[in-house]
N, CA, C and O atoms as a MOPAC input file, in Angstrom:
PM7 MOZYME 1SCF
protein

 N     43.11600 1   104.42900 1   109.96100 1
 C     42.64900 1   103.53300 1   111.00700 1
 C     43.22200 1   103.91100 1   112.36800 1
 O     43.74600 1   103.05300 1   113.07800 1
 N     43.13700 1   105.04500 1   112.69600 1
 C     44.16200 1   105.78100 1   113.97400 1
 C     43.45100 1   105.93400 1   114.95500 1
 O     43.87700 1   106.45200 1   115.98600 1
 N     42.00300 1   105.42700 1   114.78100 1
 C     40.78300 1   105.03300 1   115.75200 1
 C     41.09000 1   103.34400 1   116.63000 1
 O     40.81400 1   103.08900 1   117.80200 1
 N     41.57400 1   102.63500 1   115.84900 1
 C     41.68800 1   101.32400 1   116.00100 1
 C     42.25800 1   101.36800 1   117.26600 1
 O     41.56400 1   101.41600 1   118.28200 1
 N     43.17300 1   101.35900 1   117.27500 1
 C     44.10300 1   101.45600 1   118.54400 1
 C     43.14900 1   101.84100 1   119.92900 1
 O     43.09200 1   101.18600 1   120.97000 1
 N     42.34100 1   103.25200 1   119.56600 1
 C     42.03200 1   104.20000 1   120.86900 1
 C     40.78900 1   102.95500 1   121.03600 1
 O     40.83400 1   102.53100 1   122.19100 1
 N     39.97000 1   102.43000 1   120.41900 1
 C     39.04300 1   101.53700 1   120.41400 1
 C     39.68700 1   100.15000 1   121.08100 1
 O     38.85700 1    99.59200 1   121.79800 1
 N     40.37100 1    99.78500 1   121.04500 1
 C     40.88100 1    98.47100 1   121.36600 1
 C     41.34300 1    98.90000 1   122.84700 1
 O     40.73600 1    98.54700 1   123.85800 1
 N     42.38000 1    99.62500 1   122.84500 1
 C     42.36000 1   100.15900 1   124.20500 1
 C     41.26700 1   100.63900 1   125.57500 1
 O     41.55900 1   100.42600 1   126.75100 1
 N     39.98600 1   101.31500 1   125.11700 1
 C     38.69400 1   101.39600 1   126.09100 1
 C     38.22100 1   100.15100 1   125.97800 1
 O     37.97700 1    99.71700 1   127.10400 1
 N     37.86700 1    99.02400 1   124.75100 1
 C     36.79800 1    98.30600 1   124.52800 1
 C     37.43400 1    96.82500 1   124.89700 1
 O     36.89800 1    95.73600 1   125.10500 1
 N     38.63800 1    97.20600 1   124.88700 1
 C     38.86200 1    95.43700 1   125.12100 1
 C     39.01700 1    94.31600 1   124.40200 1
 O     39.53200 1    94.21400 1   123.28900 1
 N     38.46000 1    93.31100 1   125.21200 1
 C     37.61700 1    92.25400 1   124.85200 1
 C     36.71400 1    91.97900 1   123.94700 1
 O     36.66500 1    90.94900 1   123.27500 1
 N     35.60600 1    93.35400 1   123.88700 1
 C     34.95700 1    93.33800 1   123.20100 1
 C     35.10700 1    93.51800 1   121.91100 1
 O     34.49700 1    92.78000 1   121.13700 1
 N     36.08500 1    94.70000 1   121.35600 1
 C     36.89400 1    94.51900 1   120.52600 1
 C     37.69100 1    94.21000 1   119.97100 1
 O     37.99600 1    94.54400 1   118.82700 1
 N     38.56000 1    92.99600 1   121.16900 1
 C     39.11000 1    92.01600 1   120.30300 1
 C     38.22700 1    90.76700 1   119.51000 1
 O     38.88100 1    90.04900 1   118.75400 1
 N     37.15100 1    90.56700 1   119.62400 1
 C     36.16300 1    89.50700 1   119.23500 1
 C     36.07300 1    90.45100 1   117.53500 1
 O     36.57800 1    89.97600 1   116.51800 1
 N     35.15200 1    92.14800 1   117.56700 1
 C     35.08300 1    92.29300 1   116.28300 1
 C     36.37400 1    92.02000 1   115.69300 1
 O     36.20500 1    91.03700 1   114.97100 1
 N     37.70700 1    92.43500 1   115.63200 1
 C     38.97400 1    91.91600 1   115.40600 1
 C     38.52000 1    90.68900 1   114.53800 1
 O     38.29700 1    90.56100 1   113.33400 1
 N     38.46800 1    89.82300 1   115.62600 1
 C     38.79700 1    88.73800 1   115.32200 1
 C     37.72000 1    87.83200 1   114.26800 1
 O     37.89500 1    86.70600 1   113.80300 1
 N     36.71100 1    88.64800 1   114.11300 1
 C     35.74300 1    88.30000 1   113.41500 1
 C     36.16800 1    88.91200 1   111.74200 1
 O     35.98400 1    88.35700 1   110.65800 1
 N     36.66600 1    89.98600 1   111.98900 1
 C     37.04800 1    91.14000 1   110.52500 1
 C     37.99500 1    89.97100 1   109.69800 1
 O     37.85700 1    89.37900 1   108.62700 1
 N     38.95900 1    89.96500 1   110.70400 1
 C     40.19900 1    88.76000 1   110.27900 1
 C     39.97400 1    87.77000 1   109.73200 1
 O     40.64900 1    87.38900 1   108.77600 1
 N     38.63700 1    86.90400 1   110.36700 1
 C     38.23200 1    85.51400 1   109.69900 1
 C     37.11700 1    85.48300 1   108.76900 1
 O     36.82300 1    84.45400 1   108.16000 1
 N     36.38800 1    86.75000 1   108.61900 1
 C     35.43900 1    86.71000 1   107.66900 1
 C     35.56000 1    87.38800 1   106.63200 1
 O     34.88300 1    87.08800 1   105.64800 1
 N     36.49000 1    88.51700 1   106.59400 1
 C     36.69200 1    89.93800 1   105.70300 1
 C     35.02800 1    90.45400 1   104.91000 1
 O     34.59500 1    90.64700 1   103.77400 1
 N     34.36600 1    90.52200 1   106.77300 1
 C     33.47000 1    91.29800 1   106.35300 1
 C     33.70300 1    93.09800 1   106.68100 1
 O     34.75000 1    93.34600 1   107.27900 1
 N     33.18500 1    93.80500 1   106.47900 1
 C     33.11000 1    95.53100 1   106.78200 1
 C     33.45000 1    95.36800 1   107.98000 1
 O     32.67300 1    94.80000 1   108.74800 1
 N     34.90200 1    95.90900 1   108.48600 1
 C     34.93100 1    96.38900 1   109.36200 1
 C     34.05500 1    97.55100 1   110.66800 1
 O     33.95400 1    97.50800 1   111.89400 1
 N     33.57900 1    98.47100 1   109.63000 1
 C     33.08800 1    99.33600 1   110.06900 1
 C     31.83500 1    99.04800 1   110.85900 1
 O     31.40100 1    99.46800 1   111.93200 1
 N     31.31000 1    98.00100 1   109.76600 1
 C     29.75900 1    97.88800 1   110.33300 1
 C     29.80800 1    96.62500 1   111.05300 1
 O     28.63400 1    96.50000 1   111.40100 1
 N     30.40800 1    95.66000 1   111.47100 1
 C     30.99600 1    95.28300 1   112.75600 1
 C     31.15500 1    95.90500 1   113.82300 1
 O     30.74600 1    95.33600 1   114.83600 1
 N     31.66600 1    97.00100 1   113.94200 1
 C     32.00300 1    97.75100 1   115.16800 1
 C     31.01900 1    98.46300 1   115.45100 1
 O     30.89000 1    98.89100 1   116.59800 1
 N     30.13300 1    98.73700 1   114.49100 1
 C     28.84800 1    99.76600 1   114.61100 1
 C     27.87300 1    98.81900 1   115.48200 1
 O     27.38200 1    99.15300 1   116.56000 1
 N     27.65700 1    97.46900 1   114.77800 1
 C     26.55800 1    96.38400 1   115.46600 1
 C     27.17700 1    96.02600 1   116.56700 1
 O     26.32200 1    95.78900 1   117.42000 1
 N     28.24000 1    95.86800 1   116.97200 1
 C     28.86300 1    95.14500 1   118.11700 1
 C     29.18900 1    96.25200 1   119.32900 1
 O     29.19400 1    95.83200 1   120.48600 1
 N     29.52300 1    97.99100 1   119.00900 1
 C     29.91600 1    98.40500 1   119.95000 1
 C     29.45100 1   100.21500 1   120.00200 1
 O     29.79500 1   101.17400 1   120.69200 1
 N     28.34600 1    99.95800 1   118.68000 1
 C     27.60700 1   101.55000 1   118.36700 1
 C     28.59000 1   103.03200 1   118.05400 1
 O     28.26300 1   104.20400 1   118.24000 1
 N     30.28800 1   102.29700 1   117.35300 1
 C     30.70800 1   103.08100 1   117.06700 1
 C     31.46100 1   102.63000 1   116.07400 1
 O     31.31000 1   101.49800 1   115.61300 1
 N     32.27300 1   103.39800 1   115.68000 1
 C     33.07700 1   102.57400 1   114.41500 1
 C     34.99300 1   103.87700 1   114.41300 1
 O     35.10600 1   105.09200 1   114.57200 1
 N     35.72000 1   103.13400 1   114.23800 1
 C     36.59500 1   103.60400 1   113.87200 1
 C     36.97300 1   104.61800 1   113.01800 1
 O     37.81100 1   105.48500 1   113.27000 1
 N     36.34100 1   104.49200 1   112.01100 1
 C     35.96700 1   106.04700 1   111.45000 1
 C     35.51800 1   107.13600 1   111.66100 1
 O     35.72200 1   108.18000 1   111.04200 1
 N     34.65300 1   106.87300 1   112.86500 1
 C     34.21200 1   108.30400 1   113.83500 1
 C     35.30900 1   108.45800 1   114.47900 1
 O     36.12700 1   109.28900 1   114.08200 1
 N     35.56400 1   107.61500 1   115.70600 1
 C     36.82100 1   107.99600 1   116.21000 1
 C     38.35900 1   108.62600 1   115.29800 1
 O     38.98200 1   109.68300 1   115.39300 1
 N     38.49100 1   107.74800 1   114.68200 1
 C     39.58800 1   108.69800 1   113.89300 1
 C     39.31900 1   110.11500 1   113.93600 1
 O     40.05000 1   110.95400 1   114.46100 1
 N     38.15200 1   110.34100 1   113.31400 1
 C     37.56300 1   111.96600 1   112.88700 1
 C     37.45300 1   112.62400 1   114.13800 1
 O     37.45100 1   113.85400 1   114.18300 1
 N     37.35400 1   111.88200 1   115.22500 1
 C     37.46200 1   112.70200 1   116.79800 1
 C     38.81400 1   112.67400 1   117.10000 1
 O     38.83900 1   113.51400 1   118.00000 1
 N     39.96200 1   112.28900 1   116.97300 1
 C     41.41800 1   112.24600 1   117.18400 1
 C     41.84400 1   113.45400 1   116.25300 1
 O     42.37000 1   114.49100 1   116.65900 1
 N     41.60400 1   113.22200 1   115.24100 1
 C     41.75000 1   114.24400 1   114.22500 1
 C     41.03600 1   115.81200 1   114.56600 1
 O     41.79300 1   116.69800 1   114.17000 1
 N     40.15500 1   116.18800 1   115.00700 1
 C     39.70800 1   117.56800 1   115.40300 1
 C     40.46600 1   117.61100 1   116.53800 1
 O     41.23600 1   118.57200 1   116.52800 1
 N     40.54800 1   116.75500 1   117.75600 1
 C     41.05000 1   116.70000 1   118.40400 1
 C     42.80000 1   117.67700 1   118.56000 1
 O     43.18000 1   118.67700 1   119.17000 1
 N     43.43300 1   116.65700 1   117.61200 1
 C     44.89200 1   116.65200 1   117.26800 1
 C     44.76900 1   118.07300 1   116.71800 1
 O     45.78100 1   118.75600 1   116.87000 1
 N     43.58800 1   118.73400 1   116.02400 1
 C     43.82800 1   119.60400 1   115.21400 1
 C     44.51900 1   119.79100 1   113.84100 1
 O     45.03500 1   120.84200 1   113.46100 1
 N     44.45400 1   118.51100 1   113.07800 1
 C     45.26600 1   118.38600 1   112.16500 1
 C     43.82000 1   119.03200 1   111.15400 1
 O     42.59800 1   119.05300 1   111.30100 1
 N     44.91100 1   119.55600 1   109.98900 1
 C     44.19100 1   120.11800 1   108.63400 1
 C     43.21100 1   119.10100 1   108.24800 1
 O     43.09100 1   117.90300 1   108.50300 1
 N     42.46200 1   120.05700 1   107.46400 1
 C     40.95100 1   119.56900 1   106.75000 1
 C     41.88200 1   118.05100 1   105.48400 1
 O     41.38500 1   116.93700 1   105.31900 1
 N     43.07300 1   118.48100 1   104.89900 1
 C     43.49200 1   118.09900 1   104.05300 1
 C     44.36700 1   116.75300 1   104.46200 1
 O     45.10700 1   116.19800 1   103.65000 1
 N     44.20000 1   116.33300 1   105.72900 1
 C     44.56500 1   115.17000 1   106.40900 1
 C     43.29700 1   114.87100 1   107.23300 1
 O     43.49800 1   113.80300 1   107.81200 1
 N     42.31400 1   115.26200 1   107.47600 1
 C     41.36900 1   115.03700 1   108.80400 1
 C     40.66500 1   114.25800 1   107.63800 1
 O     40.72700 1   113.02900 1   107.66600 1
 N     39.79700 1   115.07600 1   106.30100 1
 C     38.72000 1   114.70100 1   105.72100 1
 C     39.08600 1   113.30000 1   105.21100 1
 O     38.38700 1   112.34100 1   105.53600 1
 N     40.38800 1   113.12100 1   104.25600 1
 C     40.31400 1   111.54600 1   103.97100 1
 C     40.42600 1   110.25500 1   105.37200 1
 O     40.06800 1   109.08000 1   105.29300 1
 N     40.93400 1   110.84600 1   106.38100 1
 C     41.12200 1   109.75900 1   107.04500 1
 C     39.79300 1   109.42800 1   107.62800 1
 O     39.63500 1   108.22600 1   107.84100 1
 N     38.16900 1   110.71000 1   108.13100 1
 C     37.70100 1   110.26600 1   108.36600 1
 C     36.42200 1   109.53100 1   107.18200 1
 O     35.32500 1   109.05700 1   107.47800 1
 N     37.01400 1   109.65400 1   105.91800 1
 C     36.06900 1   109.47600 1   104.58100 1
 C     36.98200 1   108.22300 1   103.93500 1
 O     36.95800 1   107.96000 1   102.73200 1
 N     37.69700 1   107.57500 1   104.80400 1
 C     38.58700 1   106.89900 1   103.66000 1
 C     37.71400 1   105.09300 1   104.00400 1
 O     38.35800 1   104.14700 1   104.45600 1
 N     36.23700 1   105.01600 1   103.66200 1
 C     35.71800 1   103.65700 1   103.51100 1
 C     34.35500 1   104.56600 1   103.11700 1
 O     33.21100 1   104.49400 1   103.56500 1
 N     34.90200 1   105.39100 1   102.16600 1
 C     33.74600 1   105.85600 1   101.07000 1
 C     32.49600 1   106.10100 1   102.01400 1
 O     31.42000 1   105.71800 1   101.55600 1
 N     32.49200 1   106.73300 1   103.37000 1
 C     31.22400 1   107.43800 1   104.10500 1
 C     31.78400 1   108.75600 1   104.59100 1
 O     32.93200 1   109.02900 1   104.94300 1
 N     30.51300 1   109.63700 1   104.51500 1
 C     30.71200 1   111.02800 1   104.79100 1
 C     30.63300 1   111.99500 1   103.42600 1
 O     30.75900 1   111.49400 1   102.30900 1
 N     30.45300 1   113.17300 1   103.58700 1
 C     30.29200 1   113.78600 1   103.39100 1
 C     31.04300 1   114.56600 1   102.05600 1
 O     30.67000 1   115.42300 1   101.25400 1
 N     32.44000 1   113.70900 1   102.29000 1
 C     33.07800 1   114.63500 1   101.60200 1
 C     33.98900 1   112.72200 1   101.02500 1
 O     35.18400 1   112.61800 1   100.75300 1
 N     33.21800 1   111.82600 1   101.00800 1
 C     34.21000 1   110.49300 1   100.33100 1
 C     34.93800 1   111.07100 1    99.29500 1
 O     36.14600 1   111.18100 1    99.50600 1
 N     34.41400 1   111.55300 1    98.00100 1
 C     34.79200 1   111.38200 1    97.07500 1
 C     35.91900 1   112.10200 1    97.11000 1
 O     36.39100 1   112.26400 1    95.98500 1
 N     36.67000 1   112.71200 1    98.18500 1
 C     37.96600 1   113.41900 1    98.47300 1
 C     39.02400 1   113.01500 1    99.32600 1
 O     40.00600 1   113.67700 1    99.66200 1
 N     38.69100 1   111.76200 1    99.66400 1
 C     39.64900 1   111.21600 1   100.16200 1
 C     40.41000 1   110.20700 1    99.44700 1
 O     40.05200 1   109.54000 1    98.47700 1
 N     41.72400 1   110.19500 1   100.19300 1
 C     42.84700 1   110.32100 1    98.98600 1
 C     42.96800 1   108.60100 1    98.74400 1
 O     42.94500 1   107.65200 1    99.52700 1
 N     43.07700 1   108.69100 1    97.57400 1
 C     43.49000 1   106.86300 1    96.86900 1
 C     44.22300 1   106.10600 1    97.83200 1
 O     43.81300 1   105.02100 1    98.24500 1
 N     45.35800 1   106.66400 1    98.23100 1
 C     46.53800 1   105.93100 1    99.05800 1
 C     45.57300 1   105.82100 1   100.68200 1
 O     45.95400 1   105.05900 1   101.57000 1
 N     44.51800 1   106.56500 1   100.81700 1
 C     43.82500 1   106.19900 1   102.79900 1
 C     43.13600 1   104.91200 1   101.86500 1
 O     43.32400 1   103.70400 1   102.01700 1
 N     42.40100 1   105.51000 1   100.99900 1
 C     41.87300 1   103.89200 1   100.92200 1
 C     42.25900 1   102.73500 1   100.68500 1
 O     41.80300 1   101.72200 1   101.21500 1
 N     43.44100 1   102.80100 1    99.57900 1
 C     44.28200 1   101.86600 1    99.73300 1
 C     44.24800 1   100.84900 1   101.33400 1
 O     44.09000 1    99.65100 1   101.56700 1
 N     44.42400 1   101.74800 1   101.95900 1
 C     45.47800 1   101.69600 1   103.50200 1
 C     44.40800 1   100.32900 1   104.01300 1
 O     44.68800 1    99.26000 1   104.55400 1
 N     43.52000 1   100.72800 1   103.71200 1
 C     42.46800 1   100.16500 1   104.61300 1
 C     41.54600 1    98.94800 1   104.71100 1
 O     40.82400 1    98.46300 1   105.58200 1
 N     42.10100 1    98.46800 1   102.60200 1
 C     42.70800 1    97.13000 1   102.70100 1
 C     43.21800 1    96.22800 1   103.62200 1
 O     42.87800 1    95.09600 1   103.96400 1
 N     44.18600 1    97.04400 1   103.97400 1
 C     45.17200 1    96.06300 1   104.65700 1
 C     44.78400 1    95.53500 1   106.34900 1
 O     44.58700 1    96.26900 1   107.31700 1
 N     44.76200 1    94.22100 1   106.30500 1
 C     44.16300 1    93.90800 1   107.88200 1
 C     45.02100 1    92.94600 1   108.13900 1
 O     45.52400 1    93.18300 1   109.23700 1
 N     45.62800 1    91.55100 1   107.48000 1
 C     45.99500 1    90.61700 1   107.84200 1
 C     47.78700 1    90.66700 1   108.62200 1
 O     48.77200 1    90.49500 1   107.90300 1
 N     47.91400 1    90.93200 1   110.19000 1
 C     48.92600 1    91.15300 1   111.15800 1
 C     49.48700 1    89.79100 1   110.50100 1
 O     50.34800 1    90.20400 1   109.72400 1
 N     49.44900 1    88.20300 1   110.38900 1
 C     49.75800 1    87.31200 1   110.67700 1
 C     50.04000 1    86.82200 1   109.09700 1
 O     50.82700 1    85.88800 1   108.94200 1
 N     49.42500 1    87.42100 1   107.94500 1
 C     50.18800 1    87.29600 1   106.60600 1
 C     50.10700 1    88.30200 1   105.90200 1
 O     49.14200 1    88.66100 1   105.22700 1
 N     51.06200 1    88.77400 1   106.01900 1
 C     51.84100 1    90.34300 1   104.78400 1
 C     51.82900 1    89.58500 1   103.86200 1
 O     52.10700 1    90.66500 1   103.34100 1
 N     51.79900 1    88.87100 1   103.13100 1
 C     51.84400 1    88.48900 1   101.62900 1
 C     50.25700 1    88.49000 1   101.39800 1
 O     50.07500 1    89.24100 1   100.44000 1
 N     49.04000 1    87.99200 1   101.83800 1
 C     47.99100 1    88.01100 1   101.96000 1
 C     47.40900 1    89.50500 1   101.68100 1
 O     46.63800 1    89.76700 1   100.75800 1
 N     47.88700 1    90.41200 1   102.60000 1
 C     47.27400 1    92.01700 1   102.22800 1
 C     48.65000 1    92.69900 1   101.26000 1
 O     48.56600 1    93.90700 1   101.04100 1
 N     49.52800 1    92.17300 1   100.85600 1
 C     50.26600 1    92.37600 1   100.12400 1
 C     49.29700 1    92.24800 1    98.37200 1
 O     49.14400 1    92.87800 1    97.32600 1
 N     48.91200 1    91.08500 1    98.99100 1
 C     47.80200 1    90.68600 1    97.50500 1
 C     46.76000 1    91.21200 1    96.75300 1
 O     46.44100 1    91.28900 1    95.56700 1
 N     46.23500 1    91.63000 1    98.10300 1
 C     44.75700 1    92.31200 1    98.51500 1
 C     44.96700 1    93.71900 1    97.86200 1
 O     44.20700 1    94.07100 1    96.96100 1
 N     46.34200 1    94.82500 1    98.44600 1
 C     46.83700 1    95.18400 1    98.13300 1
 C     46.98600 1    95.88800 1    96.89200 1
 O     46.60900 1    97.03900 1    96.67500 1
 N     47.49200 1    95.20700 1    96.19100 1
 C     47.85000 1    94.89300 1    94.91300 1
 C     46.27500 1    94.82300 1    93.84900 1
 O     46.04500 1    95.32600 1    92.74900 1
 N     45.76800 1    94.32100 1    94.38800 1
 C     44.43800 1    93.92800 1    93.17500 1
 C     43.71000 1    95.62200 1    93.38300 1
 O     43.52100 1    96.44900 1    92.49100 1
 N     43.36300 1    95.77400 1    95.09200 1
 C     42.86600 1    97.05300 1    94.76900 1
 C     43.51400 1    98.38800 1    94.21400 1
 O     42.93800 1    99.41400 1    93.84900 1
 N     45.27500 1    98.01000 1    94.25800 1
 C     45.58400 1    99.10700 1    93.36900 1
 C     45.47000 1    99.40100 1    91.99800 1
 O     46.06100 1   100.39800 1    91.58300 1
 N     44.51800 1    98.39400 1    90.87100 1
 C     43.88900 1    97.87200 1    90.08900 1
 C     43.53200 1    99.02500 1    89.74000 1
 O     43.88300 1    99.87500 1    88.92200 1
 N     42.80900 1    98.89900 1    90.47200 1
 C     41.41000 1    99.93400 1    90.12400 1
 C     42.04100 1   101.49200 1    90.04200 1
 O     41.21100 1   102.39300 1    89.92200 1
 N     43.17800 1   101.78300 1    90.09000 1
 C     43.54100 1   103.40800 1    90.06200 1
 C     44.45700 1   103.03300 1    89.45700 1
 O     45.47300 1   103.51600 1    89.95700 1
 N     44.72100 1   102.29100 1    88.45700 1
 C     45.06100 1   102.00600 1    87.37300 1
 C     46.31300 1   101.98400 1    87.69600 1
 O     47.07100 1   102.49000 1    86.86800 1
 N     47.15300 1   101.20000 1    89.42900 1
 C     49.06500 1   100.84100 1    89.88300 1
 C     48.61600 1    99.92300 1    89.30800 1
 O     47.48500 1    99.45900 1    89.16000 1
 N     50.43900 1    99.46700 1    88.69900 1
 C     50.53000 1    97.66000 1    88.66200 1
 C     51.40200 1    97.45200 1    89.26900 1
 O     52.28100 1    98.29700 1    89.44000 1
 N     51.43800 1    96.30200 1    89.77000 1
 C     52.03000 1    95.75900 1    90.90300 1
 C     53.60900 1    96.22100 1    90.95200 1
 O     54.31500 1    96.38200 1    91.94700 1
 N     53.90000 1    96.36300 1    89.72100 1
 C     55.74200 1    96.96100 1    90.53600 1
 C     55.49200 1    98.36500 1    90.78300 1
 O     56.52900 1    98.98100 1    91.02900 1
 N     54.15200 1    99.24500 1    90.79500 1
 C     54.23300 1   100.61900 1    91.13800 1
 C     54.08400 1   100.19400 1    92.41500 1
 O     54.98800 1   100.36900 1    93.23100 1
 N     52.73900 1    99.48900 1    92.79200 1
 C     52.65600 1    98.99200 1    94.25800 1
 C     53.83100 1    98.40400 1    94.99900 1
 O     53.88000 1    98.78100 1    96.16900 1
 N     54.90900 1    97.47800 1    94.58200 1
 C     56.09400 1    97.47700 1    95.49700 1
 C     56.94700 1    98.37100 1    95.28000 1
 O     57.93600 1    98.35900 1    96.01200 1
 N     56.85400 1    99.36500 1    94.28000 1
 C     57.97400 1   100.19300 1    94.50700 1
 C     57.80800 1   101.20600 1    95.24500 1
 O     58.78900 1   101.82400 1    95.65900 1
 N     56.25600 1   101.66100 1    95.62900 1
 C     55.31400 1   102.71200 1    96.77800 1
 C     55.63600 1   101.46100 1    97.65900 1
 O     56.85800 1   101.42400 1    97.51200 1
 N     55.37200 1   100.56400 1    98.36200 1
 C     55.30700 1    99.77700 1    99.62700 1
 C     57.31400 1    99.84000 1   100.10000 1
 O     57.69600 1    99.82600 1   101.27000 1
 N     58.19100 1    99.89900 1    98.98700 1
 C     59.52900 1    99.67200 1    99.50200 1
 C     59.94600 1   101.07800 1    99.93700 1
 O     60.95900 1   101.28700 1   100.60500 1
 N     59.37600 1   101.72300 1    99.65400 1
 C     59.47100 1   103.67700 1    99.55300 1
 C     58.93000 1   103.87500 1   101.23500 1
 O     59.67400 1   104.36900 1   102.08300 1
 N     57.93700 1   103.54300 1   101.45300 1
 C     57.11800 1   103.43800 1   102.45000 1
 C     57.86500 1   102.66900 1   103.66800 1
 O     57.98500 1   103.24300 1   104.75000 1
 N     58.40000 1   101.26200 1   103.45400 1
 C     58.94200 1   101.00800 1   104.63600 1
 C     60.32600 1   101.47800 1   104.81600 1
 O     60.68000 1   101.11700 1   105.93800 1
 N     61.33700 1   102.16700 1   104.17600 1
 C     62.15700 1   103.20300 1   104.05200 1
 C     61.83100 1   103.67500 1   105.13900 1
 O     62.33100 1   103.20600 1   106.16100 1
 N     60.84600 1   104.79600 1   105.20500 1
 C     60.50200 1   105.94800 1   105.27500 1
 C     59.41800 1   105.42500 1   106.86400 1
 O     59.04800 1   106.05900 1   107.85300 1
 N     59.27800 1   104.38700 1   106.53400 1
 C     58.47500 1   103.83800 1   107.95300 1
 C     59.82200 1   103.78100 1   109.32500 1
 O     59.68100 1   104.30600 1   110.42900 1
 N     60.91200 1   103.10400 1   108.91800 1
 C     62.14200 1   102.77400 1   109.93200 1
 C     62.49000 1   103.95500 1   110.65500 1
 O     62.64700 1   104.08600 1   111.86900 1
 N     62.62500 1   105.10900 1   109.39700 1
 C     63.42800 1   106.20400 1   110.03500 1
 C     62.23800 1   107.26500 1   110.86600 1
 O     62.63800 1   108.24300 1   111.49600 1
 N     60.85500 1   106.94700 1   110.77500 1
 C     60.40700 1   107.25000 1   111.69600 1
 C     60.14100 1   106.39500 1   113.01000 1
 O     59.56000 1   106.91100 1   113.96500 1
 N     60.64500 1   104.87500 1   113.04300 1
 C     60.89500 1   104.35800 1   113.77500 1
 C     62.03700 1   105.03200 1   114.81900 1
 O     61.80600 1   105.57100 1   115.90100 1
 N     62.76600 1   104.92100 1   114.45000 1
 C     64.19900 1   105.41500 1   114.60800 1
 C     64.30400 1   106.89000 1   115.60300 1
 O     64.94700 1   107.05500 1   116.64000 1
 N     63.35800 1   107.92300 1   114.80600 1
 C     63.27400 1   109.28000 1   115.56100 1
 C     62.00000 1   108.56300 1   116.85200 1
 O     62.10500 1   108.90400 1   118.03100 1
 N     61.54000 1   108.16300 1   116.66700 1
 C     60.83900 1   107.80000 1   117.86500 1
 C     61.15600 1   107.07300 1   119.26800 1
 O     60.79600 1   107.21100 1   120.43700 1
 N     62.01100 1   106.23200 1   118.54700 1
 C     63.05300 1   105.49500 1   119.76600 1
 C     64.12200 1   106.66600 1   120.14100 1
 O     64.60400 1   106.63800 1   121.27400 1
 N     64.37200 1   107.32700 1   119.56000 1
 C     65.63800 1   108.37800 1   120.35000 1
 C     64.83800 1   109.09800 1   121.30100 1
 O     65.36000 1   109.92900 1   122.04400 1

């Protein structure tokens, strides 16, 4: 979702409304942003990503990771996972969400907190190099 940001930043307003619509309805993000602003976050990502020049083996799932394009069926479990997650205002909520869709790739929930405690580890200390 590394589109989100660059989208919210040009669009505004306007994209704080889809926001705020994703949040209260948990309908498709994507196709929200498509009807509301003729683009979607998933393109953009995939333009940050050629952009950035990052590998096929990081570019393709992030811009395939809500099962469109070309190459879905190769993007990786953990982007889609990711993309679950929406609710800023309750972490236990996409904690949940979370959790059920790691279901389906057959985590159970203490694989899922023991990947989510691994993760915010590993989230700080890139906090950390970033603030220095």
């Amino acid at each position: 979702d590394i589109g989100v940001p660059l989208i919210s930043l040009c669009k505004g307003a306007a994209y704080g409304k889809v926001l705020e619509q994703w949040r209260g309805t948990g309908e498709d993000l994507m196709l929200l942003e498509q009807q509301a602003l003729d683009l979607n976050h998933a393109e953009v990502s995939t333009l940050l990503c050629d952009h950035w020049s990052f590998p096929d083996s990081l570019r393709n799932p992030i811009a395939c990771h809500h099962g469109e394009g070309d190459e879905a069926d190769s993007a990786l479990p953990a982007v889609a996972l990711v993309s679950c997650l929406r609710d800023i205002d309750d972490p236990g909520e996409d904690l949940d969400r979370l959790v059920e869709a790691a279901r389906t790739l057959g985590l159970t929930p203490d694989d899922v907190m023991a990947i989510v405690g691994e993760s915010l580890g590993k989230a700080a200390g890139v906090d950390k190099g970033l603030a220095a």
